[in-house]
């Protein structure tokens, strides 16, 4: 395979070059415009893409085209193959994700031609419909128009494509998901009105190139919800608990070879503990354990009765049972822990390090009973790995409904 010409600005290559390499285009003048692609990142990405995929591409010719685009426009356009590989490797590099065994099966919906907010909203609904597949959820990413040297083309403010609204009663107590009080208030300011129930799906809040925020309610057929029942206690259904089936993260940037895609929602499938130990359990969200303890007549007179632990297990049993009954993909923390160690082994066999944040990989229920608890992992800062999904502090604030971020 021919080597890629030297980086911009040109200097001696670190490996042999063809006898008559094509001359690189003139170097980009420094300083580059704000947001312009760093040629070093573009070249490094291309080298790794070609090395790992063995794609039938002329390295010199492809680099020349990329470098010329960067010189002329400050950015460049990925091929479909580059985009797909970059998105999959970004998942592989996600140190906080336990479900990376299937990184190479990520379906990529290329919607880079889409930047109008209404079209973005429609495509997000399409994403949710396509990934569902009758309950056989497939990991999927939809990538929209890339950022340019002048800024993002489009941004989705929501933390996930589906989240539930949070309200405050007159006495200050919350209704719905307390995590989403801020973005619910913002949605109201933008003209959206929910029904005020515990599980009102929020609208998508999309920011276009003009900086305007627009709310778009998701069509009902794009939202698949699972009503929770218990395998042994019929009264559990009366609690009215439910959760949506597809966890589609929507406020992380996808960075590939120096190009940033601020709108690139992606999903895998749920691990039961995400719902049964966090979403429905956190005290500032649904705080469901007291009601479950009452249903099961648990002794709540003292923490030493471990009533919270017992209620937590029953809730997690209900989550897994309900998804299974509905035919919706979900995994449990024991199975996923074993799968993750298989992923670690495969990465080692491929000669790659596997970054992992122990505090995120170990599940929030019965952590010491899972094999991921009893070992160390590669000590890598996920912010140094590329391609990557990046959560900016400003994106976190936007997901909380904080305007001016």
Tab-separated table of C-alpha atoms in Angstrom:
chain	number	residue	atom	x	y	z
A	1	UNK	CA	0.000	0.000	0.000
A	2	UNK	CA	1.365	3.389	-0.981
A	3	UNK	CA	2.086	5.764	1.862
A	4	UNK	CA	0.086	8.915	2.465
A	5	UNK	CA	2.064	12.043	1.630
A	6	UNK	CA	3.538	13.973	4.533
A	7	UNK	CA	1.385	16.063	6.832
A	8	UNK	CA	0.673	19.752	6.279
A	9	UNK	CA	2.909	21.663	6.605
A	10	UNK	CA	5.145	19.181	4.796
A	11	UNK	CA	8.031	17.485	6.555
A	12	UNK	CA	9.875	14.204	6.295
A	13	UNK	CA	7.543	11.198	6.509
A	14	UNK	CA	8.114	8.710	9.307
A	15	UNK	CA	8.082	5.744	6.918
A	16	UNK	CA	9.214	5.018	3.336
A	17	UNK	CA	7.333	6.823	0.600
A	18	UNK	CA	6.695	5.808	-3.025
A	19	UNK	CA	9.525	6.556	-5.478
A	20	UNK	CA	7.640	9.521	-6.939
A	21	UNK	CA	5.091	10.687	-4.349
A	22	UNK	CA	2.614	13.330	-5.439
A	23	UNK	CA	3.464	16.765	-4.152
A	24	UNK	CA	1.308	17.818	-1.191
A	25	UNK	CA	-0.807	20.927	-1.611
A	26	UNK	CA	0.438	24.170	-0.085
A	27	UNK	CA	0.233	24.317	3.725
A	28	UNK	CA	-2.743	25.951	5.350
A	29	UNK	CA	-1.807	29.358	6.633
A	30	UNK	CA	-1.758	29.714	10.403
A	31	UNK	CA	-3.752	30.586	12.359
A	32	UNK	CA	-6.619	28.526	10.947
A	33	UNK	CA	-10.150	29.881	11.110
A	34	UNK	CA	-12.043	28.990	14.272
A	35	UNK	CA	-13.401	25.470	13.904
A	36	UNK	CA	-11.280	24.557	10.902
A	37	UNK	CA	-10.040	20.976	10.698
A	38	UNK	CA	-6.513	20.246	11.890
A	39	UNK	CA	-4.766	18.461	8.988
A	40	UNK	CA	-2.806	16.372	11.505
A	41	UNK	CA	-6.041	14.856	12.810
A	42	UNK	CA	-7.352	14.247	9.301
A	43	UNK	CA	-4.181	12.515	8.185
A	44	UNK	CA	-3.910	10.379	11.320
A	45	UNK	CA	-7.506	9.260	10.897
A	46	UNK	CA	-6.983	8.345	7.252
A	47	UNK	CA	-3.891	6.313	8.092
A	48	UNK	CA	-5.714	4.339	10.778
A	49	UNK	CA	-8.791	3.846	8.595
A	50	UNK	CA	-6.729	2.433	5.744
A	51	UNK	CA	-4.556	0.327	8.025
A	52	UNK	CA	-7.447	-1.284	9.885
A	53	UNK	CA	-9.996	-1.708	7.090
A	54	UNK	CA	-7.615	-2.486	4.201
A	55	UNK	CA	-9.984	-0.461	2.038
A	56	UNK	CA	-9.162	-0.500	-1.703
A	57	UNK	CA	-8.234	3.185	-1.717
A	58	UNK	CA	-5.190	4.953	-3.175
A	59	UNK	CA	-3.713	6.519	-0.016
A	60	UNK	CA	-1.830	9.257	-1.807
A	61	UNK	CA	-4.790	10.256	-3.932
A	62	UNK	CA	-7.231	10.254	-1.041
A	63	UNK	CA	-4.909	12.329	1.133
A	64	UNK	CA	-4.358	14.804	-1.661
A	65	UNK	CA	-8.126	15.267	-2.036
A	66	UNK	CA	-8.594	15.726	1.721
A	67	UNK	CA	-5.710	18.186	2.030
A	68	UNK	CA	-6.975	20.252	-0.879
A	69	UNK	CA	-10.449	20.425	0.660
A	70	UNK	CA	-9.005	21.554	3.975
A	71	UNK	CA	-6.881	24.161	2.246
A	72	UNK	CA	-9.829	25.535	0.277
A	73	UNK	CA	-12.664	25.283	2.810
A	74	UNK	CA	-11.169	24.631	6.253
A	75	UNK	CA	-12.826	21.195	6.403
A	76	UNK	CA	-13.367	18.077	4.302
A	77	UNK	CA	-16.012	15.453	3.535
A	78	UNK	CA	-15.767	11.868	4.737
A	79	UNK	CA	-16.608	9.061	2.359
A	80	UNK	CA	-19.453	6.788	3.452
A	81	UNK	CA	-16.944	4.101	4.409
A	82	UNK	CA	-14.873	6.552	6.462
A	83	UNK	CA	-17.973	7.862	8.212
A	84	UNK	CA	-19.247	4.377	9.099
A	85	UNK	CA	-15.887	3.150	10.363
A	86	UNK	CA	-15.327	6.357	12.323
A	87	UNK	CA	-18.729	6.135	14.024
A	88	UNK	CA	-18.163	2.508	14.960
A	89	UNK	CA	-14.692	3.148	16.346
A	90	UNK	CA	-16.032	6.086	18.346
A	91	UNK	CA	-18.305	3.560	20.052
A	92	UNK	CA	-15.355	1.208	20.518
A	93	UNK	CA	-13.464	4.048	22.207
A	94	UNK	CA	-16.291	4.900	24.632
A	95	UNK	CA	-14.712	4.140	28.002
A	96	UNK	CA	-17.989	4.453	29.899
A	97	UNK	CA	-19.979	1.970	27.800
A	98	UNK	CA	-20.190	-1.666	28.882
A	99	UNK	CA	-22.013	-2.782	25.719
A	100	UNK	CA	-19.239	-2.434	23.143
A	101	UNK	CA	-18.956	-6.081	22.090
A	102	UNK	CA	-21.077	-5.335	19.028
A	103	UNK	CA	-19.395	-2.067	18.037
A	104	UNK	CA	-18.765	-3.242	14.486
A	105	UNK	CA	-22.475	-3.845	13.842
A	106	UNK	CA	-23.554	-0.229	14.414
A	107	UNK	CA	-25.958	0.819	11.648
A	108	UNK	CA	-25.122	4.294	10.332
A	109	UNK	CA	-27.847	6.415	8.755
A	110	UNK	CA	-26.048	9.024	6.671
A	111	UNK	CA	-28.152	12.179	6.750
A	112	UNK	CA	-25.345	14.691	6.285
A	113	UNK	CA	-27.442	16.521	3.723
A	114	UNK	CA	-30.020	17.351	6.424
A	115	UNK	CA	-29.691	20.495	8.549
A	116	UNK	CA	-33.141	22.127	8.576
A	117	UNK	CA	-34.617	21.669	12.064
A	118	UNK	CA	-37.946	20.284	10.831
A	119	UNK	CA	-36.178	17.721	8.659
A	120	UNK	CA	-33.842	16.808	11.522
A	121	UNK	CA	-36.853	16.179	13.759
A	122	UNK	CA	-38.473	13.995	11.104
A	123	UNK	CA	-35.283	11.989	10.680
A	124	UNK	CA	-34.992	11.511	14.449
A	125	UNK	CA	-38.465	9.987	14.435
A	126	UNK	CA	-37.379	7.826	11.520
A	127	UNK	CA	-34.332	6.731	13.493
A	128	UNK	CA	-36.540	5.546	16.368
A	129	UNK	CA	-38.842	3.667	14.008
A	130	UNK	CA	-36.005	1.956	12.140
A	131	UNK	CA	-34.047	0.863	15.189
A	132	UNK	CA	-37.134	-0.723	16.787
A	133	UNK	CA	-37.515	-3.592	14.270
A	134	UNK	CA	-40.470	-5.112	16.094
A	135	UNK	CA	-38.552	-5.115	19.368
A	136	UNK	CA	-35.267	-6.510	18.009
A	137	UNK	CA	-33.510	-3.200	18.644
A	138	UNK	CA	-30.414	-2.589	16.533
A	139	UNK	CA	-27.621	-0.198	17.560
A	140	UNK	CA	-28.092	2.752	15.213
A	141	UNK	CA	-26.600	6.185	14.584
A	142	UNK	CA	-28.016	8.992	12.478
A	143	UNK	CA	-25.494	11.635	11.506
A	144	UNK	CA	-26.621	15.069	10.355
A	145	UNK	CA	-24.841	17.969	8.651
A	146	UNK	CA	-21.300	18.438	10.007
A	147	UNK	CA	-20.071	21.559	11.720
A	148	UNK	CA	-18.192	24.056	9.575
A	149	UNK	CA	-15.424	26.552	10.375
A	150	UNK	CA	-18.185	29.028	11.261
A	151	UNK	CA	-19.901	26.758	13.794
A	152	UNK	CA	-22.486	23.960	14.163
A	153	UNK	CA	-25.039	23.500	11.404
A	154	UNK	CA	-27.571	21.956	13.801
A	155	UNK	CA	-27.777	20.848	17.444
A	156	UNK	CA	-30.233	18.718	19.414
A	157	UNK	CA	-30.544	20.039	22.964
A	158	UNK	CA	-32.200	16.965	24.474
A	159	UNK	CA	-30.036	14.509	26.364
A	160	UNK	CA	-31.859	11.639	24.638
A	161	UNK	CA	-34.352	11.554	21.798
A	162	UNK	CA	-36.938	10.293	24.302
A	163	UNK	CA	-37.032	11.739	27.789
A	164	UNK	CA	-39.952	12.404	30.116
A	165	UNK	CA	-40.992	15.870	31.226
A	166	UNK	CA	-40.627	17.075	34.793
A	167	UNK	CA	-43.034	19.527	36.450
A	168	UNK	CA	-43.421	21.119	39.872
A	169	UNK	CA	-46.684	21.157	41.769
A	170	UNK	CA	-47.768	24.287	43.607
A	171	UNK	CA	-46.166	22.943	46.779
A	172	UNK	CA	-42.838	22.447	44.974
A	173	UNK	CA	-42.933	18.643	44.772
A	174	UNK	CA	-42.014	17.201	41.372
A	175	UNK	CA	-44.204	15.315	38.921
A	176	UNK	CA	-42.501	13.215	36.287
A	177	UNK	CA	-38.741	13.092	35.795
A	178	UNK	CA	-37.097	15.581	38.132
A	179	UNK	CA	-33.958	15.469	36.022
A	180	UNK	CA	-35.799	17.288	33.252
A	181	UNK	CA	-37.374	20.211	35.100
A	182	UNK	CA	-35.194	22.754	33.313
A	183	UNK	CA	-35.660	21.541	29.756
A	184	UNK	CA	-39.396	21.099	30.398
A	185	UNK	CA	-39.601	24.745	31.429
A	186	UNK	CA	-37.690	25.720	28.292
A	187	UNK	CA	-40.096	23.663	26.157
A	188	UNK	CA	-42.987	25.554	27.756
A	189	UNK	CA	-41.336	28.867	26.935
A	190	UNK	CA	-41.091	27.689	23.325
A	191	UNK	CA	-44.828	26.960	23.220
A	192	UNK	CA	-45.024	23.234	23.991
A	193	UNK	CA	-47.563	21.990	26.516
A	194	UNK	CA	-47.520	18.570	28.122
A	195	UNK	CA	-50.398	16.820	29.830
A	196	UNK	CA	-48.786	17.043	33.244
A	197	UNK	CA	-48.537	13.275	33.777
A	198	UNK	CA	-45.654	11.268	35.218
A	199	UNK	CA	-44.574	10.110	31.758
A	200	UNK	CA	-45.053	12.886	29.191
A	201	UNK	CA	-42.495	12.496	26.356
A	202	UNK	CA	-40.660	15.767	25.868
A	203	UNK	CA	-40.493	17.400	22.449
A	204	UNK	CA	-37.201	17.539	20.618
A	205	UNK	CA	-35.639	20.978	20.988
A	206	UNK	CA	-33.541	21.669	17.914
A	207	UNK	CA	-31.267	24.608	17.248
A	208	UNK	CA	-30.704	25.549	13.629
A	209	UNK	CA	-27.928	27.538	11.998
A	210	UNK	CA	-29.857	30.726	12.776
A	211	UNK	CA	-29.608	30.032	16.518
A	212	UNK	CA	-33.384	29.732	16.974
A	213	UNK	CA	-34.762	26.975	19.193
A	214	UNK	CA	-37.763	25.058	17.902
A	215	UNK	CA	-39.762	22.325	19.692
A	216	UNK	CA	-40.959	19.260	17.778
A	217	UNK	CA	-43.238	16.689	19.410
A	218	UNK	CA	-42.304	13.147	18.446
A	219	UNK	CA	-45.070	11.208	16.653
A	220	UNK	CA	-46.648	8.589	18.951
A	221	UNK	CA	-45.615	5.731	16.658
A	222	UNK	CA	-41.934	6.673	17.142
A	223	UNK	CA	-42.131	6.185	20.920
A	224	UNK	CA	-42.175	2.583	22.121
A	225	UNK	CA	-42.971	2.304	25.815
A	226	UNK	CA	-43.001	-0.703	28.116
A	227	UNK	CA	-45.532	-0.778	30.971
A	228	UNK	CA	-43.921	-2.495	33.942
A	229	UNK	CA	-45.425	-5.608	35.489
A	230	UNK	CA	-43.986	-8.124	37.930
A	231	UNK	CA	-43.609	-11.863	37.254
A	232	UNK	CA	-45.270	-12.761	40.564
A	233	UNK	CA	-47.060	-9.727	42.030
A	234	UNK	CA	-50.074	-8.652	39.914
A	235	UNK	CA	-50.466	-5.468	41.943
A	236	UNK	CA	-47.185	-4.123	40.568
A	237	UNK	CA	-48.953	-2.924	37.415
A	238	UNK	CA	-51.096	-0.611	39.550
A	239	UNK	CA	-47.997	1.470	40.328
A	240	UNK	CA	-48.243	2.781	36.756
A	241	UNK	CA	-44.506	2.593	36.103
A	242	UNK	CA	-43.262	2.507	32.535
A	243	UNK	CA	-40.207	3.352	30.450
A	244	UNK	CA	-39.359	3.875	26.815
A	245	UNK	CA	-37.597	1.032	25.026
A	246	UNK	CA	-34.881	2.836	23.039
A	247	UNK	CA	-32.083	4.771	24.797
A	248	UNK	CA	-30.949	7.166	22.043
A	249	UNK	CA	-28.325	9.660	23.227
A	250	UNK	CA	-28.614	12.912	21.293
A	251	UNK	CA	-26.437	15.640	22.839
A	252	UNK	CA	-22.965	14.178	22.256
A	253	UNK	CA	-20.758	15.336	19.403
A	254	UNK	CA	-19.267	12.768	17.068
A	255	UNK	CA	-15.671	13.649	16.187
A	256	UNK	CA	-13.993	11.859	13.291
A	257	UNK	CA	-10.644	12.891	11.883
A	258	UNK	CA	-11.021	16.495	13.006
A	259	UNK	CA	-14.553	16.866	11.650
A	260	UNK	CA	-17.237	17.478	14.262
A	261	UNK	CA	-20.854	16.370	13.933
A	262	UNK	CA	-22.787	18.152	16.670
A	263	UNK	CA	-26.010	16.300	15.823
A	264	UNK	CA	-25.464	12.539	15.718
A	265	UNK	CA	-27.978	10.663	17.894
A	266	UNK	CA	-27.175	7.004	18.546
A	267	UNK	CA	-28.623	4.108	20.477
A	268	UNK	CA	-27.859	0.645	21.700
A	269	UNK	CA	-30.313	-1.153	23.933
A	270	UNK	CA	-30.973	-0.901	27.635
A	271	UNK	CA	-29.272	-2.795	30.402
A	272	UNK	CA	-32.005	-3.363	32.958
A	273	UNK	CA	-30.193	-1.581	35.771
A	274	UNK	CA	-30.226	1.701	33.844
A	275	UNK	CA	-33.986	1.778	34.321
A	276	UNK	CA	-34.355	-0.262	37.482
A	277	UNK	CA	-31.493	1.198	39.503
A	278	UNK	CA	-31.200	4.755	38.199
A	279	UNK	CA	-33.972	6.229	36.042
A	280	UNK	CA	-36.858	5.105	38.258
A	281	UNK	CA	-34.900	5.030	41.503
A	282	UNK	CA	-32.798	8.177	41.874
A	283	UNK	CA	-34.287	10.339	44.618
A	284	UNK	CA	-34.332	13.437	42.390
A	285	UNK	CA	-36.121	11.536	39.610
A	286	UNK	CA	-38.927	9.003	40.221
A	287	UNK	CA	-37.873	7.733	43.657
A	288	UNK	CA	-39.951	4.559	43.173
A	289	UNK	CA	-38.511	2.381	45.955
A	290	UNK	CA	-40.786	3.527	48.820
A	291	UNK	CA	-43.917	2.673	46.818
A	292	UNK	CA	-42.487	-0.712	45.849
A	293	UNK	CA	-41.535	-1.438	49.455
A	294	UNK	CA	-45.094	-0.672	50.529
A	295	UNK	CA	-46.488	-2.938	47.813
A	296	UNK	CA	-44.338	-5.834	48.998
A	297	UNK	CA	-45.022	-5.060	52.677
A	298	UNK	CA	-41.341	-4.605	53.469
A	299	UNK	CA	-40.229	-3.387	56.880
A	300	UNK	CA	-39.052	0.200	56.291
A	301	UNK	CA	-38.551	1.042	59.968
A	302	UNK	CA	-34.774	0.879	59.660
A	303	UNK	CA	-32.130	0.905	56.975
A	304	UNK	CA	-30.796	-2.307	58.559
A	305	UNK	CA	-33.757	-4.238	57.163
A	306	UNK	CA	-32.267	-3.593	53.710
A	307	UNK	CA	-35.714	-2.749	52.415
A	308	UNK	CA	-34.249	-0.532	49.708
A	309	UNK	CA	-32.083	-3.380	48.411
A	310	UNK	CA	-35.013	-5.792	48.384
A	311	UNK	CA	-37.300	-3.303	46.634
A	312	UNK	CA	-34.545	-2.568	44.124
A	313	UNK	CA	-34.238	-6.224	43.168
A	314	UNK	CA	-37.992	-6.561	42.687
A	315	UNK	CA	-38.018	-3.480	40.453
A	316	UNK	CA	-35.184	-4.854	38.348
A	317	UNK	CA	-36.991	-8.172	38.045
A	318	UNK	CA	-40.052	-6.260	36.835
A	319	UNK	CA	-38.047	-4.329	34.242
A	320	UNK	CA	-36.501	-7.471	32.712
A	321	UNK	CA	-39.790	-9.381	32.867
A	322	UNK	CA	-41.731	-6.561	31.210
A	323	UNK	CA	-39.287	-6.032	28.350
A	324	UNK	CA	-39.148	-9.786	27.745
A	325	UNK	CA	-42.943	-10.018	27.744
A	326	UNK	CA	-43.116	-7.157	25.220
A	327	UNK	CA	-40.454	-8.757	23.012
A	328	UNK	CA	-38.144	-5.744	23.389
A	329	UNK	CA	-34.371	-6.172	23.512
A	330	UNK	CA	-32.819	-5.649	26.919
A	331	UNK	CA	-29.841	-7.164	28.720
A	332	UNK	CA	-29.103	-7.899	32.353
A	333	UNK	CA	-25.965	-6.802	34.203
A	334	UNK	CA	-24.570	-10.319	34.652
A	335	UNK	CA	-24.814	-11.188	30.953
A	336	UNK	CA	-23.475	-7.819	29.834
A	337	UNK	CA	-20.502	-8.025	32.209
A	338	UNK	CA	-19.480	-11.340	30.651
A	339	UNK	CA	-19.915	-9.892	27.161
A	340	UNK	CA	-17.758	-6.919	28.044
A	341	UNK	CA	-14.853	-9.095	29.143
A	342	UNK	CA	-15.190	-10.964	25.851
A	343	UNK	CA	-14.861	-7.584	24.133
A	344	UNK	CA	-11.745	-6.791	26.180
A	345	UNK	CA	-10.228	-10.117	25.101
A	346	UNK	CA	-11.014	-9.490	21.440
A	347	UNK	CA	-9.431	-6.057	21.587
A	348	UNK	CA	-6.289	-7.544	23.137
A	349	UNK	CA	-6.155	-10.172	20.379
A	350	UNK	CA	-6.392	-7.340	17.829
A	351	UNK	CA	-3.484	-5.557	19.522
A	352	UNK	CA	-5.634	-2.688	20.776
A	353	UNK	CA	-6.035	-1.262	24.242
A	354	UNK	CA	-9.574	-1.201	25.608
A	355	UNK	CA	-10.284	1.973	27.597
A	356	UNK	CA	-12.737	1.489	30.435
A	357	UNK	CA	-13.928	3.692	33.268
A	358	UNK	CA	-14.363	1.239	36.166
A	359	UNK	CA	-16.930	3.436	37.915
A	360	UNK	CA	-19.189	3.227	34.847
A	361	UNK	CA	-18.467	-0.340	33.753
A	362	UNK	CA	-19.349	-1.900	37.117
A	363	UNK	CA	-23.175	-2.085	37.296
A	364	UNK	CA	-25.111	-0.287	40.054
A	365	UNK	CA	-26.720	-3.533	41.271
A	366	UNK	CA	-24.707	-6.428	42.752
A	367	UNK	CA	-21.478	-5.061	41.302
A	368	UNK	CA	-19.242	-7.459	43.248
A	369	UNK	CA	-21.169	-10.420	41.813
A	370	UNK	CA	-20.139	-9.517	38.265
A	371	UNK	CA	-16.768	-10.368	36.716
A	372	UNK	CA	-16.088	-6.774	35.647
A	373	UNK	CA	-15.724	-5.777	39.304
A	374	UNK	CA	-12.665	-7.891	40.047
A	375	UNK	CA	-10.080	-6.439	37.689
A	376	UNK	CA	-8.340	-3.295	36.482
A	377	UNK	CA	-8.619	-1.758	33.031
A	378	UNK	CA	-6.442	0.241	30.686
A	379	UNK	CA	-5.869	3.665	32.190
A	380	UNK	CA	-6.748	5.843	29.220
A	381	UNK	CA	-8.260	9.283	29.162
A	382	UNK	CA	-11.187	8.844	26.792
A	383	UNK	CA	-10.825	12.486	25.748
A	384	UNK	CA	-7.510	11.615	24.039
A	385	UNK	CA	-9.019	8.857	21.890
A	386	UNK	CA	-10.373	9.520	18.435
A	387	UNK	CA	-12.781	9.009	16.796
A	388	UNK	CA	-14.960	9.773	19.801
A	389	UNK	CA	-18.351	10.724	21.130
A	390	UNK	CA	-17.777	13.879	23.148
A	391	UNK	CA	-20.035	15.349	25.816
A	392	UNK	CA	-19.244	19.031	26.190
A	393	UNK	CA	-20.062	20.849	29.421
A	394	UNK	CA	-22.122	23.270	27.365
A	395	UNK	CA	-24.132	20.361	25.933
A	396	UNK	CA	-24.893	19.167	29.449
A	397	UNK	CA	-26.161	22.618	30.336
A	398	UNK	CA	-28.275	22.785	27.206
A	399	UNK	CA	-29.853	19.429	28.116
A	400	UNK	CA	-30.811	21.036	31.437
A	401	UNK	CA	-32.563	23.822	29.548
A	402	UNK	CA	-29.969	26.490	30.256
A	403	UNK	CA	-30.206	29.095	27.503
A	404	UNK	CA	-27.099	30.999	26.443
A	405	UNK	CA	-24.852	27.940	26.286
